[in-house]
Amino acid sequence: MPLREKRRSALVLAGLTVFHILLISIQVPLGSRKPYFERAVFFLYAPVQRAASAAVRGLGSAWTGYFDLRGVRRENQALKRDNFFLHQDVRFLEDRLGLGASEALLRANLAEFEKTLVAARVIGVDSANPHQSIVIDKGSLDGVAKDMAVCDRNGALVGRTVAPIGLKEAMVQLVTDKDSSVSVRSVVAGLTGAMTGMSTGFCELRHVLASTEGGQEGEEVRTTGFDKIYPPGIKAGTIQSLEEDVSSPIFRKIVVKPYFRFDALDVVAVLTKGPGGGG
Amino acid sequence: MRETVAGDLLRAFLGTLVAVFVYSVAGAGAPALLVVVNAFSVIVLYFSIRRGEVFGALLGTMCGLAQDAFSLGVFGVAGLTKTLLGFWTGYVSRRIDVVPFTRNALFMLVMSVLEMTLWVLLTAAARLKSVNFEGGLLFLQPVVTALLGGLLFALERRVQMRHSRGA
């Protein structure tokens, strides 16, 4: 290899390496705002992801929708859509009734709740760790903004929208991500703390003092709304285990199993109104 | 010179589009598959061996940044590791014979392992948290990458042989 070419290769490598190191250093510690460059790359490639996802779905549909089943399929899809919104309504009503709200308040809440759901399809998962984030096919053009709560088809908490938000795509941070934190309370013992992800299928209920009594395996935890992002009363998961925290005698070690099933995440609901909505 | 750079940039961009497409199809089919299949690494390895270190570094940058854009991790970590992967794969492959399937797959395995080690170290340092190995499944990623890369080359050779026979 000639010296000139060698020098050129070394220069290219050095330039690109310095560029990346600078890129990484401006983000550590991680800020809440994403760099414009990252947003640009997301905007550029997200439509490709959308197209690929649509192609896979289309192939699946072609397979299942063959032999004159198109009419039945359309009807089935409409029913599925109705079922999805009904699930959300039931979830909402349960939450409000659970809080012992008066009928007048319930009606007021229902009026507020109308047209606040955006149904979205999951088109991608995190490239580094599937338990961190997903990409959905709704973006700013559909009214989706940063910090909106996202639920699965059964109304269980999935996560919240985070930057980058594209015109027709958005990223959702899952509650199972290590950097996610949700204010929750157990429904029986009233254990209140922050549900933080473990980047696996489980979460931890943190900051519950060791002196606090009560709580049992299988007990449900729901959002409190204290974090100003997630509306109160959304089902988050159940307590999987309660132990003494060996590393920190001040707090209890509580593991929570989220309700949403990662392998069954196909359609989600974005709550466009609420504490975090429109943020 | 300008034409070559522009051409390389365009080819690298097209290569990245292919990687994003494969990654998206795999994600849409079975999200759990993404733990063991890294489409970006396969594309970078394949084209770096074919086109050398400069193109490898360029493609590595583009593919790595695209991978970072679809993750909540620190933006640039995969960009850096894939740039180094592309460069060194292209550089070393021009100095040793990596044509036979076994040697080719083994070479790609070594490079993938090195890339993953660097990625794990950088991720752990940048996010100040340990990396989730998905119960050890993540360690299969270099093996699958090497296997897929090797198969791509084997397929290419087969097609070329058929063409030469036809001619």
Tab-separated table of C-alpha atoms in Angstrom:
chain	number	residue	atom	x	y	z
A	1	MET	CA	0.000	0.000	0.000
A	2	PRO	CA	1.497	3.387	-1.006
A	3	LEU	CA	2.430	5.792	1.752
A	4	ARG	CA	-0.116	8.367	0.566
A	5	GLU	CA	-2.968	5.889	0.751
A	6	LYS	CA	-1.816	4.703	4.174
A	7	ARG	CA	-1.784	8.267	5.423
A	8	ARG	CA	-5.255	8.876	4.000
A	9	SER	CA	-6.656	5.767	5.748
A	10	ALA	CA	-5.096	6.785	9.046
A	11	LEU	CA	-6.500	10.305	8.678
A	12	VAL	CA	-10.005	9.014	7.964
A	13	LEU	CA	-9.870	6.717	10.993
A	14	ALA	CA	-8.485	9.420	13.266
A	15	GLY	CA	-11.081	11.946	12.098
A	16	LEU	CA	-14.016	9.600	12.573
A	17	THR	CA	-12.735	8.429	15.974
A	18	VAL	CA	-12.331	11.996	17.244
A	19	PHE	CA	-15.807	12.839	15.916
A	20	HIS	CA	-17.368	9.952	17.863
A	21	ILE	CA	-15.462	10.664	21.045
A	22	LEU	CA	-16.637	14.286	20.916
A	23	LEU	CA	-20.179	13.114	20.211
A	24	ILE	CA	-20.137	10.782	23.208
A	25	SER	CA	-18.476	13.267	25.548
A	26	ILE	CA	-21.071	15.984	24.991
A	27	GLN	CA	-23.747	13.581	26.236
A	28	VAL	CA	-22.093	12.229	29.380
A	29	PRO	CA	-23.718	12.529	31.837
A	30	LEU	CA	-26.854	11.920	29.783
A	31	GLY	CA	-28.949	15.034	29.404
A	32	SER	CA	-32.687	15.108	28.956
A	33	ARG	CA	-32.352	16.719	25.540
A	34	LYS	CA	-31.275	14.650	22.586
A	35	PRO	CA	-28.635	16.139	20.264
A	36	TYR	CA	-30.003	17.543	17.011
A	37	PHE	CA	-27.712	15.207	15.108
A	38	GLU	CA	-29.311	12.153	16.739
A	39	ARG	CA	-32.765	13.504	15.951
A	40	ALA	CA	-31.736	14.025	12.330
A	41	VAL	CA	-30.474	10.448	12.027
A	42	PHE	CA	-33.718	9.171	13.584
A	43	PHE	CA	-35.825	11.255	11.165
A	44	LEU	CA	-33.789	9.902	8.269
A	45	TYR	CA	-34.046	6.211	9.056
A	46	ALA	CA	-37.370	5.924	10.932
A	47	PRO	CA	-39.424	5.924	7.693
A	48	VAL	CA	-37.342	2.959	6.481
A	49	GLN	CA	-38.223	1.133	9.677
A	50	ARG	CA	-41.857	2.053	9.161
A	51	ALA	CA	-41.761	0.723	5.581
A	52	ALA	CA	-40.047	-2.510	6.621
A	53	SER	CA	-42.557	-3.063	9.404
A	54	ALA	CA	-45.421	-2.383	6.987
A	55	ALA	CA	-43.905	-4.830	4.494
A	56	VAL	CA	-43.731	-7.583	7.124
A	57	ARG	CA	-47.279	-6.800	8.229
A	58	GLY	CA	-48.426	-6.704	4.626
A	59	LEU	CA	-46.932	-10.118	3.942
A	60	GLY	CA	-48.620	-11.472	7.037
A	61	SER	CA	-51.905	-9.897	6.011
A	62	ALA	CA	-51.634	-11.287	2.491
A	63	TRP	CA	-51.205	-14.725	3.964
A	64	THR	CA	-54.070	-14.497	6.460
A	65	GLY	CA	-56.373	-12.443	4.285
A	66	TYR	CA	-56.411	-14.823	1.354
A	67	PHE	CA	-59.389	-16.950	0.154
A	68	ASP	CA	-62.089	-14.327	0.238
A	69	LEU	CA	-61.695	-13.510	3.903
A	70	ARG	CA	-61.159	-9.829	3.291
A	71	GLY	CA	-64.646	-8.811	4.414
A	72	VAL	CA	-64.376	-10.847	7.569
A	73	ARG	CA	-60.924	-9.444	8.215
A	74	ARG	CA	-62.104	-5.848	7.872
A	75	GLU	CA	-64.913	-6.524	10.291
A	76	ASN	CA	-62.506	-8.252	12.649
A	77	GLN	CA	-60.151	-5.303	12.539
A	78	ALA	CA	-62.984	-2.878	13.322
A	79	LEU	CA	-64.020	-5.072	16.244
A	80	LYS	CA	-60.432	-5.253	17.455
A	81	ARG	CA	-60.224	-1.475	17.306
A	82	ASP	CA	-63.496	-1.100	19.250
A	83	ASN	CA	-62.307	-3.680	21.740
A	84	PHE	CA	-59.075	-1.781	22.205
A	85	PHE	CA	-60.846	1.474	23.060
A	86	LEU	CA	-63.379	-0.341	25.256
A	87	HIS	CA	-60.511	-1.853	27.213
A	88	GLN	CA	-59.116	1.596	27.788
A	89	ASP	CA	-62.567	2.902	28.830
A	90	VAL	CA	-63.016	0.029	31.283
A	91	ARG	CA	-59.561	0.612	32.661
A	92	PHE	CA	-60.310	4.274	33.126
A	93	LEU	CA	-63.679	3.633	34.751
A	94	GLU	CA	-62.175	1.066	37.092
A	95	ASP	CA	-59.513	3.526	38.141
A	96	ARG	CA	-61.967	6.308	38.771
A	97	LEU	CA	-64.407	4.054	40.648
A	98	GLY	CA	-61.511	2.664	42.620
A	99	LEU	CA	-60.672	6.130	43.778
A	100	GLY	CA	-64.257	6.532	45.045
A	101	ALA	CA	-65.015	9.525	42.894
A	102	SER	CA	-68.483	11.041	42.855
A	103	GLU	CA	-70.739	10.609	39.825
A	104	ALA	CA	-70.372	14.244	38.836
A	105	LEU	CA	-66.622	13.990	38.978
A	106	LEU	CA	-66.765	10.737	37.042
A	107	ARG	CA	-68.769	12.405	34.267
A	108	ALA	CA	-66.374	15.313	34.188
A	109	ASN	CA	-63.440	12.946	33.955
A	110	LEU	CA	-65.103	10.933	31.190
A	111	ALA	CA	-65.716	14.070	29.146
A	112	GLU	CA	-62.080	14.977	29.609
A	113	PHE	CA	-61.019	11.459	28.639
A	114	GLU	CA	-62.821	11.488	25.272
A	115	LYS	CA	-60.589	11.779	22.228
A	116	THR	CA	-57.460	11.686	24.313
A	117	LEU	CA	-56.264	8.305	23.100
A	118	VAL	CA	-54.087	7.766	20.088
A	119	ALA	CA	-53.851	4.137	19.028
A	120	ALA	CA	-50.406	3.308	17.645
A	121	ARG	CA	-48.691	0.275	16.226
A	122	VAL	CA	-45.273	-0.862	17.420
A	123	ILE	CA	-42.895	-0.745	14.441
A	124	GLY	CA	-39.544	-1.328	16.099
A	125	VAL	CA	-37.677	-2.206	19.256
A	126	ASP	CA	-34.470	-0.876	20.789
A	127	SER	CA	-31.415	-1.941	18.798
A	128	ALA	CA	-29.218	-2.362	21.891
A	129	ASN	CA	-31.608	-3.850	24.458
A	130	PRO	CA	-35.239	-4.707	23.632
A	131	HIS	CA	-36.331	-3.872	27.203
A	132	GLN	CA	-35.284	-0.230	26.849
A	133	SER	CA	-37.503	1.273	24.184
A	134	ILE	CA	-39.865	0.738	21.263
A	135	VAL	CA	-40.744	2.824	18.215
A	136	ILE	CA	-44.400	3.505	17.376
A	137	ASP	CA	-46.003	4.641	14.115
A	138	LYS	CA	-47.545	7.841	15.471
A	139	GLY	CA	-45.711	11.141	15.802
A	140	SER	CA	-46.159	14.863	16.197
A	141	LEU	CA	-48.624	15.004	13.283
A	142	ASP	CA	-50.929	12.715	15.282
A	143	GLY	CA	-50.695	14.823	18.417
A	144	VAL	CA	-47.987	12.775	20.106
A	145	ALA	CA	-45.477	14.788	22.131
A	146	LYS	CA	-42.770	14.111	24.699
A	147	ASP	CA	-43.672	12.674	28.134
A	148	MET	CA	-47.041	11.127	27.301
A	149	ALA	CA	-48.026	7.915	29.074
A	150	VAL	CA	-48.331	4.813	26.897
A	151	CYS	CA	-50.498	1.782	27.768
A	152	ASP	CA	-50.931	-1.619	26.146
A	153	ARG	CA	-54.195	-2.922	24.684
A	154	ASN	CA	-55.382	-3.936	28.176
A	155	GLY	CA	-54.689	-0.557	29.727
A	156	ALA	CA	-51.535	-1.623	31.568
A	157	LEU	CA	-48.653	0.832	31.748
A	158	VAL	CA	-45.973	0.400	29.068
A	159	GLY	CA	-43.905	3.578	29.346
A	160	ARG	CA	-43.751	7.158	28.115
A	161	THR	CA	-42.884	8.935	24.907
A	162	VAL	CA	-39.382	10.388	24.759
A	163	ALA	CA	-37.346	12.355	22.221
A	164	PRO	CA	-36.806	11.966	19.349
A	165	ILE	CA	-40.411	12.385	18.163
A	166	GLY	CA	-40.700	12.268	14.393
A	167	LEU	CA	-43.581	13.470	12.245
A	168	LYS	CA	-45.057	9.967	12.016
A	169	GLU	CA	-42.859	8.022	14.426
A	170	ALA	CA	-42.025	8.318	18.119
A	171	MET	CA	-39.796	6.573	20.600
A	172	VAL	CA	-41.275	5.130	23.802
A	173	GLN	CA	-39.146	4.506	26.878
A	174	LEU	CA	-40.379	1.278	28.478
A	175	VAL	CA	-40.911	1.087	32.244
A	176	THR	CA	-38.381	-1.760	32.188
A	177	ASP	CA	-35.559	0.597	31.095
A	178	LYS	CA	-32.907	1.277	33.736
A	179	ASP	CA	-33.331	5.032	33.398
A	180	SER	CA	-37.124	4.901	33.685
A	181	SER	CA	-38.816	5.865	36.933
A	182	VAL	CA	-42.532	5.833	37.739
A	183	SER	CA	-44.177	6.881	40.993
A	184	VAL	CA	-46.361	3.945	42.118
A	185	ARG	CA	-48.269	2.692	45.149
A	186	SER	CA	-49.335	-0.839	46.064
A	187	VAL	CA	-53.119	-1.081	46.286
A	188	VAL	CA	-53.387	-2.998	49.603
A	189	ALA	CA	-50.462	-2.038	51.815
A	190	GLY	CA	-49.981	1.370	50.228
A	191	LEU	CA	-46.224	0.922	49.706
A	192	THR	CA	-45.211	4.029	47.792
A	193	GLY	CA	-42.001	4.354	45.839
A	194	ALA	CA	-40.373	4.733	42.464
A	195	MET	CA	-40.700	1.817	40.039
A	196	THR	CA	-37.410	1.646	38.161
A	197	GLY	CA	-36.613	-0.725	35.334
A	198	MET	CA	-33.870	-3.322	35.444
A	199	SER	CA	-33.437	-3.546	31.638
A	200	THR	CA	-34.840	-7.070	31.922
A	201	GLY	CA	-38.481	-8.096	32.097
A	202	PHE	CA	-38.696	-6.844	35.703
A	203	CYS	CA	-38.672	-3.602	37.685
A	204	GLU	CA	-37.654	-2.582	41.196
A	205	LEU	CA	-39.827	-0.677	43.635
A	206	ARG	CA	-37.265	1.651	45.159
A	207	HIS	CA	-37.157	4.037	48.085
A	208	VAL	CA	-39.543	2.020	50.269
A	209	LEU	CA	-38.179	2.314	53.808
A	210	ALA	CA	-37.205	-0.873	55.600
A	211	SER	CA	-39.302	0.261	58.563
A	212	THR	CA	-42.444	0.174	56.370
A	213	GLU	CA	-44.522	-2.909	57.040
A	214	GLY	CA	-46.951	-4.821	54.837
A	215	GLY	CA	-46.981	-5.758	51.210
A	216	GLN	CA	-47.195	-9.222	49.772
A	217	GLU	CA	-46.329	-11.119	46.636
A	218	GLY	CA	-48.949	-10.695	43.942
A	219	GLU	CA	-50.137	-7.316	45.233
A	220	GLU	CA	-50.934	-4.876	42.469
A	221	VAL	CA	-49.101	-1.572	42.053
A	222	ARG	CA	-50.621	1.447	40.330
A	223	THR	CA	-49.349	4.854	39.319
A	224	THR	CA	-49.819	7.700	41.805
A	225	GLY	CA	-49.468	10.636	39.436
A	226	PHE	CA	-46.874	12.267	41.704
A	227	ASP	CA	-44.311	12.261	38.905
A	228	LYS	CA	-46.504	14.573	36.797
A	229	ILE	CA	-46.029	12.320	33.775
A	230	TYR	CA	-48.233	9.276	34.330
A	231	PRO	CA	-51.899	9.811	35.256
A	232	PRO	CA	-52.860	8.243	38.614
A	233	GLY	CA	-54.467	4.810	38.810
A	234	ILE	CA	-52.886	3.074	35.818
A	235	LYS	CA	-52.136	-0.589	36.483
A	236	ALA	CA	-48.351	-1.016	36.414
A	237	GLY	CA	-47.686	-4.552	37.664
A	238	THR	CA	-47.642	-6.920	40.616
A	239	ILE	CA	-45.114	-7.431	43.388
A	240	GLN	CA	-42.936	-10.398	42.546
A	241	SER	CA	-40.814	-10.580	45.698
A	242	LEU	CA	-40.066	-8.640	48.895
A	243	GLU	CA	-36.718	-9.014	50.628
A	244	GLU	CA	-34.369	-7.174	52.903
A	245	ASP	CA	-31.897	-5.127	50.901
A	246	VAL	CA	-28.470	-6.373	51.950
A	247	SER	CA	-26.633	-3.530	50.227
A	248	SER	CA	-28.789	-0.826	51.815
A	249	PRO	CA	-30.354	-1.509	55.232
A	250	ILE	CA	-32.471	1.653	54.927
A	251	PHE	CA	-34.684	0.397	52.118
A	252	ARG	CA	-36.576	-2.782	51.202
A	253	LYS	CA	-35.771	-4.710	48.036
A	254	ILE	CA	-39.026	-5.145	46.139
A	255	VAL	CA	-39.194	-6.632	42.647
A	256	VAL	CA	-42.216	-5.820	40.472
A	257	LYS	CA	-43.343	-7.750	37.417
A	258	PRO	CA	-44.897	-5.314	34.921
A	259	TYR	CA	-48.317	-6.220	33.531
A	260	PHE	CA	-47.483	-5.539	29.919
A	261	ARG	CA	-46.112	-8.478	27.994
A	262	PHE	CA	-43.171	-7.529	25.843
A	263	ASP	CA	-43.770	-10.358	23.365
A	264	ALA	CA	-47.405	-9.292	22.889
A	265	LEU	CA	-46.769	-5.593	22.304
A	266	ASP	CA	-48.304	-4.875	18.907
A	267	VAL	CA	-50.760	-2.039	19.494
A	268	VAL	CA	-50.476	0.597	22.218
A	269	ALA	CA	-52.465	3.635	23.383
A	270	VAL	CA	-50.816	7.015	23.842
A	271	LEU	CA	-52.626	9.153	26.426
A	272	THR	CA	-52.348	12.586	24.862
A	273	LYS	CA	-53.957	14.331	27.827
A	274	GLY	CA	-53.011	13.991	31.425
A	275	PRO	CA	-50.125	15.196	33.563
A	276	GLY	CA	-47.485	14.591	30.913
A	277	GLY	CA	-49.664	15.129	27.849
A	278	GLY	CA	-48.635	17.835	25.551
A	279	GLY	CA	-45.408	18.334	27.374
B	1	MET	CA	-10.943	11.704	-5.919
B	2	ARG	CA	-14.134	13.704	-5.325
B	3	GLU	CA	-16.115	11.246	-7.410
B	4	THR	CA	-14.751	8.314	-5.394
B	5	VAL	CA	-15.606	9.947	-2.087
B	6	ALA	CA	-19.111	10.855	-3.268
B	7	GLY	CA	-19.604	7.358	-4.631
B	8	ASP	CA	-18.376	5.789	-1.416
B	9	LEU	CA	-20.668	8.014	0.623
B	10	LEU	CA	-23.632	7.038	-1.505
B	11	ARG	CA	-22.755	3.339	-1.318
B	12	ALA	CA	-22.289	3.563	2.443
B	13	PHE	CA	-25.673	5.271	2.762
B	14	LEU	CA	-27.315	2.555	0.662
B	15	GLY	CA	-25.581	-0.091	2.767
B	16	THR	CA	-26.955	1.571	5.896
B	17	LEU	CA	-30.454	1.618	4.427
B	18	VAL	CA	-30.156	-2.115	3.791
B	19	ALA	CA	-29.011	-2.643	7.407
B	20	VAL	CA	-31.911	-0.565	8.793
B	21	PHE	CA	-34.323	-2.520	6.597
B	22	VAL	CA	-32.996	-5.909	7.757
B	23	TYR	CA	-32.987	-4.742	11.394
B	24	SER	CA	-36.588	-3.511	11.065
B	25	VAL	CA	-37.787	-6.712	9.393
B	26	ALA	CA	-36.140	-8.792	12.134
B	27	GLY	CA	-37.687	-6.548	14.801
B	28	ALA	CA	-41.130	-6.745	13.228
B	29	GLY	CA	-40.881	-10.527	12.888
B	30	ALA	CA	-39.514	-11.397	16.325
B	31	PRO	CA	-38.175	-8.628	18.602
B	32	ALA	CA	-36.226	-11.138	20.699
B	33	LEU	CA	-34.238	-11.964	17.562
B	34	LEU	CA	-32.489	-8.577	17.781
B	35	VAL	CA	-30.505	-9.761	20.799
B	36	VAL	CA	-28.659	-12.337	18.713
B	37	VAL	CA	-28.830	-10.819	15.227
B	38	ASN	CA	-27.042	-7.524	14.648
B	39	ALA	CA	-27.788	-6.658	11.042
B	40	PHE	CA	-25.583	-3.564	11.235
B	41	SER	CA	-22.499	-5.602	12.163
B	42	VAL	CA	-23.120	-8.122	9.387
B	43	ILE	CA	-23.387	-5.367	6.768
B	44	VAL	CA	-20.272	-3.557	8.066
B	45	LEU	CA	-18.198	-6.769	8.117
B	46	TYR	CA	-19.317	-7.891	4.679
B	47	PHE	CA	-18.649	-4.610	2.892
B	48	SER	CA	-15.434	-3.845	4.799
B	49	ILE	CA	-13.899	-7.101	3.601
B	50	ARG	CA	-15.039	-6.366	0.064
B	51	ARG	CA	-14.105	-2.692	-0.166
B	52	GLY	CA	-11.316	-2.004	2.310
B	53	GLU	CA	-10.691	0.039	5.425
B	54	VAL	CA	-11.710	3.561	4.359
B	55	PHE	CA	-15.101	2.433	3.065
B	56	GLY	CA	-15.412	0.157	6.119
B	57	ALA	CA	-14.852	3.070	8.490
B	58	LEU	CA	-17.349	5.230	6.613
B	59	LEU	CA	-19.991	2.517	6.531
B	60	GLY	CA	-19.275	1.677	10.183
B	61	THR	CA	-19.936	5.299	11.143
B	62	MET	CA	-23.224	5.437	9.259
B	63	CYS	CA	-24.466	2.031	10.424
B	64	GLY	CA	-23.371	2.637	14.015
B	65	LEU	CA	-25.104	5.999	14.211
B	66	ALA	CA	-28.266	4.519	12.687
B	67	GLN	CA	-28.144	1.774	15.331
B	68	ASP	CA	-27.684	4.411	18.039
B	69	ALA	CA	-30.650	6.412	16.747
B	70	PHE	CA	-32.910	3.420	17.405
B	71	SER	CA	-31.712	2.975	20.976
B	72	LEU	CA	-31.944	4.883	24.250
B	73	GLY	CA	-28.233	4.386	24.880
B	74	VAL	CA	-25.559	7.063	24.449
B	75	PHE	CA	-25.569	8.284	20.860
B	76	GLY	CA	-22.217	7.537	19.255
B	77	VAL	CA	-21.143	4.425	21.162
B	78	ALA	CA	-22.177	2.007	18.421
B	79	GLY	CA	-20.952	4.597	15.911
B	80	LEU	CA	-17.451	4.475	17.354
B	81	THR	CA	-17.291	0.698	17.761
B	82	LYS	CA	-18.600	0.069	14.254
B	83	THR	CA	-16.200	2.627	12.754
B	84	LEU	CA	-13.311	0.756	14.342
B	85	LEU	CA	-14.839	-2.569	13.290
B	86	GLY	CA	-15.150	-1.426	9.683
B	87	PHE	CA	-11.667	0.044	9.528
B	88	TRP	CA	-9.775	-2.833	11.115
B	89	THR	CA	-11.783	-5.476	9.270
B	90	GLY	CA	-10.947	-3.827	5.957
B	91	TYR	CA	-7.327	-3.274	6.957
B	92	VAL	CA	-6.597	-6.800	8.203
B	93	SER	CA	-8.572	-8.561	5.450
B	94	ARG	CA	-6.257	-6.976	2.855
B	95	ARG	CA	-3.235	-8.491	4.550
B	96	ILE	CA	-4.411	-12.031	5.245
B	97	ASP	CA	-6.295	-14.530	3.115
B	98	VAL	CA	-9.900	-14.682	4.301
B	99	VAL	CA	-11.433	-16.327	1.264
B	100	PRO	CA	-12.048	-19.890	2.583
B	101	PHE	CA	-15.370	-20.154	4.438
B	102	THR	CA	-13.955	-21.355	7.782
B	103	ARG	CA	-11.198	-18.744	7.872
B	104	ASN	CA	-13.643	-16.078	6.757
B	105	ALA	CA	-16.174	-16.943	9.469
B	106	LEU	CA	-13.452	-17.225	12.105
B	107	PHE	CA	-12.031	-13.842	11.147
B	108	MET	CA	-15.471	-12.244	11.380
B	109	LEU	CA	-16.044	-13.964	14.730
B	110	VAL	CA	-12.842	-12.469	16.135
B	111	MET	CA	-13.732	-8.997	14.847
B	112	SER	CA	-17.320	-9.256	16.190
B	113	VAL	CA	-16.078	-10.364	19.606
B	114	LEU	CA	-13.660	-7.413	19.717
B	115	GLU	CA	-16.410	-5.017	18.669
B	116	MET	CA	-18.828	-6.360	21.250
B	117	THR	CA	-16.207	-6.180	24.013
B	118	LEU	CA	-15.543	-2.540	23.181
B	119	TRP	CA	-19.282	-1.795	22.988
B	120	VAL	CA	-19.931	-3.406	26.379
B	121	LEU	CA	-17.034	-1.486	27.971
B	122	LEU	CA	-18.057	1.850	26.450
B	123	THR	CA	-21.745	1.368	27.292
B	124	ALA	CA	-20.921	0.462	30.874
B	125	ALA	CA	-18.628	3.487	31.176
B	126	ALA	CA	-20.935	5.986	29.472
B	127	ARG	CA	-24.170	4.943	31.178
B	128	LEU	CA	-22.412	4.097	34.469
B	129	LYS	CA	-24.466	0.919	34.663
B	130	SER	CA	-23.874	-2.712	33.827
B	131	VAL	CA	-25.050	-4.084	30.496
B	132	ASN	CA	-27.935	-6.550	30.326
B	133	PHE	CA	-26.628	-9.734	28.728
B	134	GLU	CA	-30.135	-11.199	28.317
B	135	GLY	CA	-29.199	-14.311	30.269
B	136	GLY	CA	-26.091	-14.866	28.153
B	137	LEU	CA	-27.962	-14.704	24.841
B	138	LEU	CA	-26.028	-11.587	23.878
B	139	PHE	CA	-22.835	-13.643	23.709
B	140	LEU	CA	-24.355	-15.524	20.788
B	141	GLN	CA	-24.451	-12.321	18.751
B	142	PRO	CA	-20.840	-12.513	17.446
B	143	VAL	CA	-21.319	-16.179	16.515
B	144	VAL	CA	-24.511	-15.451	14.585
B	145	THR	CA	-22.914	-12.385	12.970
B	146	ALA	CA	-19.903	-14.409	11.821
B	147	LEU	CA	-22.117	-17.186	10.535
B	148	LEU	CA	-24.371	-14.831	8.579
B	149	GLY	CA	-21.387	-12.942	7.182
B	150	GLY	CA	-19.705	-16.190	6.138
B	151	LEU	CA	-22.905	-17.376	4.490
B	152	LEU	CA	-23.196	-14.131	2.532
B	153	PHE	CA	-19.706	-14.647	1.103
B	154	ALA	CA	-20.410	-18.304	0.367
B	155	LEU	CA	-23.607	-17.319	-1.440
B	156	GLU	CA	-21.772	-14.660	-3.418
B	157	ARG	CA	-19.115	-17.154	-4.503
B	158	ARG	CA	-21.773	-19.622	-5.560
B	159	VAL	CA	-23.562	-17.038	-7.672
B	160	GLN	CA	-20.253	-15.998	-9.273
B	161	MET	CA	-19.410	-19.624	-10.065
B	162	ARG	CA	-22.791	-20.123	-11.743
B	163	HIS	CA	-22.301	-16.982	-13.771
B	164	SER	CA	-18.840	-18.050	-14.916
B	165	ARG	CA	-20.169	-21.477	-15.846
B	166	GLY	CA	-23.008	-19.912	-17.783
B	167	ALA	CA	-20.600	-17.668	-19.654
